[in-house]
Amino acid sequence: MSTAPRDPADRTPTSNPVLRRALVWGAAIAGGIAVVGGILGFAFAGTEGLVSALLGTLLAVVFMGITGASILLANRFAGSDLFVGAFFGIVLGGWLVKFIVFIVLVVLLRGVDWLDPVVLFLSIVAGVIGSLVVDVLVVARSRLPYASDTQLPPPPTDD
């Protein structure tokens, strides 16, 4: 199973397919967690449990997806002179957005009576663990060389 050699002018990082695959599989796992968590949440805590499980899974997916999506967005600047600054600015900006949104949600959702905190917590934990497992499996099964995006210097000439 060999692939065609990359065009040297193509500066798209080879990590993009791995990140896309992680996002797709993460969404699939999150769907499973939402269904199982919703059923269990409804069985143990009624409608509040169902809503809590769905909200917790959604929060876990959104927070985990922001990182992969921000890296994919930042990789669009590959090959430009501003790549390093743009990459770290976009990725760190995504982390700051996640942090601020998390703090706002904690403050807003604390003490509301239509959520079950235990089901919410367990569904967030299940979403995070599921996302981490997906990330590990996708990266472990990817077939990227250790130095995938490097260019070797030209061979010496005998002048």
PDB file of C-alpha atoms in Angstrom:
ATOM      1  CA  MET A   1       0.000   0.000   0.000  1.00  0.00           C
ATOM      2  CA  SER A   2       2.165   2.805  -1.243  1.00  0.00           C
ATOM      3  CA  THR A   3       1.049   6.344  -1.767  1.00  0.00           C
ATOM      4  CA  ALA A   4       2.147   8.768  -4.408  1.00  0.00           C
ATOM      5  CA  PRO A   5       4.999  11.027  -3.370  1.00  0.00           C
ATOM      6  CA  ARG A   6       3.988  14.450  -2.181  1.00  0.00           C
ATOM      7  CA  ASP A   7       4.370  17.449  -4.400  1.00  0.00           C
ATOM      8  CA  PRO A   8       7.234  19.508  -2.944  1.00  0.00           C
ATOM      9  CA  ALA A   9       5.206  22.684  -3.482  1.00  0.00           C
ATOM     10  CA  ASP A  10       2.375  21.295  -1.333  1.00  0.00           C
ATOM     11  CA  ARG A  11       2.993  22.701   2.147  1.00  0.00           C
ATOM     12  CA  THR A  12      -0.161  21.264   3.732  1.00  0.00           C
ATOM     13  CA  PRO A  13       0.911  19.477   6.917  1.00  0.00           C
ATOM     14  CA  THR A  14       0.570  15.716   6.805  1.00  0.00           C
ATOM     15  CA  SER A  15      -1.187  15.801  10.168  1.00  0.00           C
ATOM     16  CA  ASN A  16      -4.412  17.109   8.599  1.00  0.00           C
ATOM     17  CA  PRO A  17      -5.893  13.694   7.680  1.00  0.00           C
ATOM     18  CA  VAL A  18      -5.105  12.409  11.169  1.00  0.00           C
ATOM     19  CA  LEU A  19      -6.859  15.370  12.788  1.00  0.00           C
ATOM     20  CA  ARG A  20      -9.873  15.014  10.492  1.00  0.00           C
ATOM     21  CA  ARG A  21     -10.104  11.306  11.282  1.00  0.00           C
ATOM     22  CA  ALA A  22      -9.922  12.044  15.017  1.00  0.00           C
ATOM     23  CA  LEU A  23     -12.741  14.581  14.718  1.00  0.00           C
ATOM     24  CA  VAL A  24     -14.965  12.182  12.765  1.00  0.00           C
ATOM     25  CA  TRP A  25     -14.365   9.246  15.116  1.00  0.00           C
ATOM     26  CA  GLY A  26     -14.748  11.528  18.134  1.00  0.00           C
ATOM     27  CA  ALA A  27     -18.145  12.631  16.864  1.00  0.00           C
ATOM     28  CA  ALA A  28     -19.173   8.991  16.359  1.00  0.00           C
ATOM     29  CA  ILE A  29     -18.090   8.028  19.875  1.00  0.00           C
ATOM     30  CA  ALA A  30     -19.878  11.083  21.266  1.00  0.00           C
ATOM     31  CA  GLY A  31     -23.061   9.976  19.529  1.00  0.00           C
ATOM     32  CA  GLY A  32     -22.789   6.610  21.253  1.00  0.00           C
ATOM     33  CA  ILE A  33     -22.101   8.237  24.610  1.00  0.00           C
ATOM     34  CA  ALA A  34     -25.090  10.554  24.126  1.00  0.00           C
ATOM     35  CA  VAL A  35     -27.413   7.630  23.403  1.00  0.00           C
ATOM     36  CA  VAL A  36     -26.168   5.421  26.261  1.00  0.00           C
ATOM     37  CA  GLY A  37     -25.862   8.361  28.669  1.00  0.00           C
ATOM     38  CA  GLY A  38     -29.293   9.640  27.720  1.00  0.00           C
ATOM     39  CA  ILE A  39     -30.905   6.255  28.316  1.00  0.00           C
ATOM     40  CA  LEU A  40     -29.098   5.722  31.632  1.00  0.00           C
ATOM     41  CA  GLY A  41     -29.663   9.318  32.715  1.00  0.00           C
ATOM     42  CA  PHE A  42     -33.367   9.037  31.987  1.00  0.00           C
ATOM     43  CA  ALA A  43     -33.563   5.684  33.775  1.00  0.00           C
ATOM     44  CA  PHE A  44     -31.859   6.961  36.939  1.00  0.00           C
ATOM     45  CA  ALA A  45     -32.835  10.635  37.110  1.00  0.00           C
ATOM     46  CA  GLY A  46     -35.763  11.134  34.748  1.00  0.00           C
ATOM     47  CA  THR A  47     -35.904  14.041  32.338  1.00  0.00           C
ATOM     48  CA  GLU A  48     -33.227  15.957  34.256  1.00  0.00           C
ATOM     49  CA  GLY A  49     -30.867  13.015  33.784  1.00  0.00           C
ATOM     50  CA  LEU A  50     -31.570  12.854  30.065  1.00  0.00           C
ATOM     51  CA  VAL A  51     -30.947  16.579  29.605  1.00  0.00           C
ATOM     52  CA  SER A  52     -27.824  16.408  31.791  1.00  0.00           C
ATOM     53  CA  ALA A  53     -26.366  13.498  29.837  1.00  0.00           C
ATOM     54  CA  LEU A  54     -26.980  15.158  26.483  1.00  0.00           C
ATOM     55  CA  LEU A  55     -25.609  18.506  27.672  1.00  0.00           C
ATOM     56  CA  GLY A  56     -22.535  16.891  29.249  1.00  0.00           C
ATOM     57  CA  THR A  57     -21.759  14.949  26.097  1.00  0.00           C
ATOM     58  CA  LEU A  58     -22.247  18.056  23.969  1.00  0.00           C
ATOM     59  CA  LEU A  59     -19.883  20.054  26.186  1.00  0.00           C
ATOM     60  CA  ALA A  60     -17.223  17.346  26.041  1.00  0.00           C
ATOM     61  CA  VAL A  61     -17.459  17.099  22.248  1.00  0.00           C
ATOM     62  CA  VAL A  62     -17.368  20.848  21.705  1.00  0.00           C
ATOM     63  CA  PHE A  63     -14.403  21.360  24.009  1.00  0.00           C
ATOM     64  CA  MET A  64     -12.453  18.469  22.500  1.00  0.00           C
ATOM     65  CA  GLY A  65     -13.389  19.464  18.954  1.00  0.00           C
ATOM     66  CA  ILE A  66     -12.217  23.045  19.355  1.00  0.00           C
ATOM     67  CA  THR A  67      -8.610  21.909  19.712  1.00  0.00           C
ATOM     68  CA  GLY A  68      -8.595  19.739  16.575  1.00  0.00           C
ATOM     69  CA  ALA A  69     -10.541  22.292  14.577  1.00  0.00           C
ATOM     70  CA  SER A  70      -8.232  25.132  15.646  1.00  0.00           C
ATOM     71  CA  ILE A  71      -5.174  23.116  14.589  1.00  0.00           C
ATOM     72  CA  LEU A  72      -6.771  22.370  11.211  1.00  0.00           C
ATOM     73  CA  LEU A  73      -7.603  26.057  10.810  1.00  0.00           C
ATOM     74  CA  ALA A  74      -4.077  27.088  11.806  1.00  0.00           C
ATOM     75  CA  ASN A  75      -2.547  24.592   9.352  1.00  0.00           C
ATOM     76  CA  ARG A  76      -4.052  26.619   6.513  1.00  0.00           C
ATOM     77  CA  PHE A  77      -1.257  29.114   7.085  1.00  0.00           C
ATOM     78  CA  ALA A  78       1.423  26.470   6.433  1.00  0.00           C
ATOM     79  CA  GLY A  79       4.057  27.683   4.034  1.00  0.00           C
ATOM     80  CA  SER A  80       3.575  31.356   4.829  1.00  0.00           C
ATOM     81  CA  ASP A  81       6.032  33.507   6.703  1.00  0.00           C
ATOM     82  CA  LEU A  82       3.517  33.977   9.505  1.00  0.00           C
ATOM     83  CA  PHE A  83       2.840  30.250  10.035  1.00  0.00           C
ATOM     84  CA  VAL A  84       4.386  29.868  13.492  1.00  0.00           C
ATOM     85  CA  GLY A  85       2.775  33.002  14.915  1.00  0.00           C
ATOM     86  CA  ALA A  86      -0.593  32.277  13.305  1.00  0.00           C
ATOM     87  CA  PHE A  87      -0.515  28.640  14.413  1.00  0.00           C
ATOM     88  CA  PHE A  88       0.178  29.377  18.055  1.00  0.00           C
ATOM     89  CA  GLY A  89      -2.138  32.383  18.083  1.00  0.00           C
ATOM     90  CA  ILE A  90      -5.060  30.369  16.722  1.00  0.00           C
ATOM     91  CA  VAL A  91      -4.471  27.309  18.919  1.00  0.00           C
ATOM     92  CA  LEU A  92      -3.902  29.329  22.096  1.00  0.00           C
ATOM     93  CA  GLY A  93      -6.892  31.499  21.209  1.00  0.00           C
ATOM     94  CA  GLY A  94      -9.000  28.355  20.960  1.00  0.00           C
ATOM     95  CA  TRP A  95      -7.806  27.243  24.390  1.00  0.00           C
ATOM     96  CA  LEU A  96      -8.632  30.647  25.851  1.00  0.00           C
ATOM     97  CA  VAL A  97     -12.106  30.492  24.317  1.00  0.00           C
ATOM     98  CA  LYS A  98     -12.606  27.045  25.850  1.00  0.00           C
ATOM     99  CA  PHE A  99     -11.460  28.280  29.253  1.00  0.00           C
ATOM    100  CA  ILE A 100     -13.716  31.343  29.224  1.00  0.00           C
ATOM    101  CA  VAL A 101     -16.735  29.380  27.971  1.00  0.00           C
ATOM    102  CA  PHE A 102     -16.124  26.707  30.618  1.00  0.00           C
ATOM    103  CA  ILE A 103     -16.006  29.270  33.439  1.00  0.00           C
ATOM    104  CA  VAL A 104     -19.157  30.999  32.147  1.00  0.00           C
ATOM    105  CA  LEU A 105     -21.007  27.669  31.876  1.00  0.00           C
ATOM    106  CA  VAL A 106     -19.968  26.603  35.377  1.00  0.00           C
ATOM    107  CA  VAL A 107     -21.301  29.852  36.796  1.00  0.00           C
ATOM    108  CA  LEU A 108     -24.517  29.734  34.753  1.00  0.00           C
ATOM    109  CA  LEU A 109     -25.294  26.047  35.311  1.00  0.00           C
ATOM    110  CA  ARG A 110     -24.442  25.901  39.016  1.00  0.00           C
ATOM    111  CA  GLY A 111     -27.539  25.252  41.048  1.00  0.00           C
ATOM    112  CA  VAL A 112     -30.082  25.013  38.223  1.00  0.00           C
ATOM    113  CA  ASP A 113     -32.863  22.618  39.080  1.00  0.00           C
ATOM    114  CA  TRP A 114     -33.307  21.125  35.600  1.00  0.00           C
ATOM    115  CA  LEU A 115     -29.864  19.431  35.662  1.00  0.00           C
ATOM    116  CA  ASP A 116     -28.639  16.419  37.597  1.00  0.00           C
ATOM    117  CA  PRO A 117     -25.029  17.234  38.545  1.00  0.00           C
ATOM    118  CA  VAL A 118     -23.923  13.606  38.871  1.00  0.00           C
ATOM    119  CA  VAL A 119     -25.197  12.629  35.423  1.00  0.00           C
ATOM    120  CA  LEU A 120     -23.735  15.813  33.926  1.00  0.00           C
ATOM    121  CA  PHE A 121     -20.341  15.094  35.496  1.00  0.00           C
ATOM    122  CA  LEU A 122     -20.318  11.428  34.448  1.00  0.00           C
ATOM    123  CA  SER A 123     -21.273  12.232  30.861  1.00  0.00           C
ATOM    124  CA  ILE A 124     -18.537  14.895  30.630  1.00  0.00           C
ATOM    125  CA  VAL A 125     -16.003  12.401  32.000  1.00  0.00           C
ATOM    126  CA  ALA A 126     -17.204   9.715  29.571  1.00  0.00           C
ATOM    127  CA  GLY A 127     -16.929  12.182  26.683  1.00  0.00           C
ATOM    128  CA  VAL A 128     -13.407  13.234  27.657  1.00  0.00           C
ATOM    129  CA  ILE A 129     -12.217   9.636  28.128  1.00  0.00           C
ATOM    130  CA  GLY A 130     -13.855   8.598  24.852  1.00  0.00           C
ATOM    131  CA  SER A 131     -12.197  11.478  23.034  1.00  0.00           C
ATOM    132  CA  LEU A 132      -8.800  10.628  24.505  1.00  0.00           C
ATOM    133  CA  VAL A 133      -9.164   6.967  23.507  1.00  0.00           C
ATOM    134  CA  VAL A 134     -10.110   8.003  19.972  1.00  0.00           C
ATOM    135  CA  ASP A 135      -7.139  10.373  19.767  1.00  0.00           C
ATOM    136  CA  VAL A 136      -4.719   7.680  20.953  1.00  0.00           C
ATOM    137  CA  LEU A 137      -6.077   5.064  18.553  1.00  0.00           C
ATOM    138  CA  VAL A 138      -6.142   7.401  15.552  1.00  0.00           C
ATOM    139  CA  VAL A 139      -2.606   8.641  16.164  1.00  0.00           C
ATOM    140  CA  ALA A 140      -1.275   5.148  16.925  1.00  0.00           C
ATOM    141  CA  ARG A 141      -2.768   3.771  13.691  1.00  0.00           C
ATOM    142  CA  SER A 142      -1.681   6.665  11.502  1.00  0.00           C
ATOM    143  CA  ARG A 143       1.143   5.984   9.136  1.00  0.00           C
ATOM    144  CA  LEU A 144       3.158   9.167   9.294  1.00  0.00           C
ATOM    145  CA  PRO A 145       6.935   9.186   9.109  1.00  0.00           C
ATOM    146  CA  TYR A 146       8.761  10.777  12.009  1.00  0.00           C
ATOM    147  CA  ALA A 147       9.951  13.647   9.823  1.00  0.00           C
ATOM    148  CA  SER A 148       6.972  14.020   7.532  1.00  0.00           C
ATOM    149  CA  ASP A 149       7.068  17.716   6.747  1.00  0.00           C
ATOM    150  CA  THR A 150      10.783  18.309   6.342  1.00  0.00           C
ATOM    151  CA  GLN A 151      12.757  19.095   3.242  1.00  0.00           C
ATOM    152  CA  LEU A 152      16.232  17.731   2.859  1.00  0.00           C
ATOM    153  CA  PRO A 153      18.997  19.980   1.586  1.00  0.00           C
ATOM    154  CA  PRO A 154      20.134  19.433  -1.990  1.00  0.00           C
ATOM    155  CA  PRO A 155      22.880  16.841  -2.456  1.00  0.00           C
ATOM    156  CA  PRO A 156      26.448  18.158  -2.705  1.00  0.00           C
ATOM    157  CA  THR A 157      27.817  18.784  -6.161  1.00  0.00           C
ATOM    158  CA  ASP A 158      31.329  17.991  -7.397  1.00  0.00           C
ATOM    159  CA  ASP A 159      32.414  21.296  -8.917  1.00  0.00           C
TER     160      ASP A 159
END
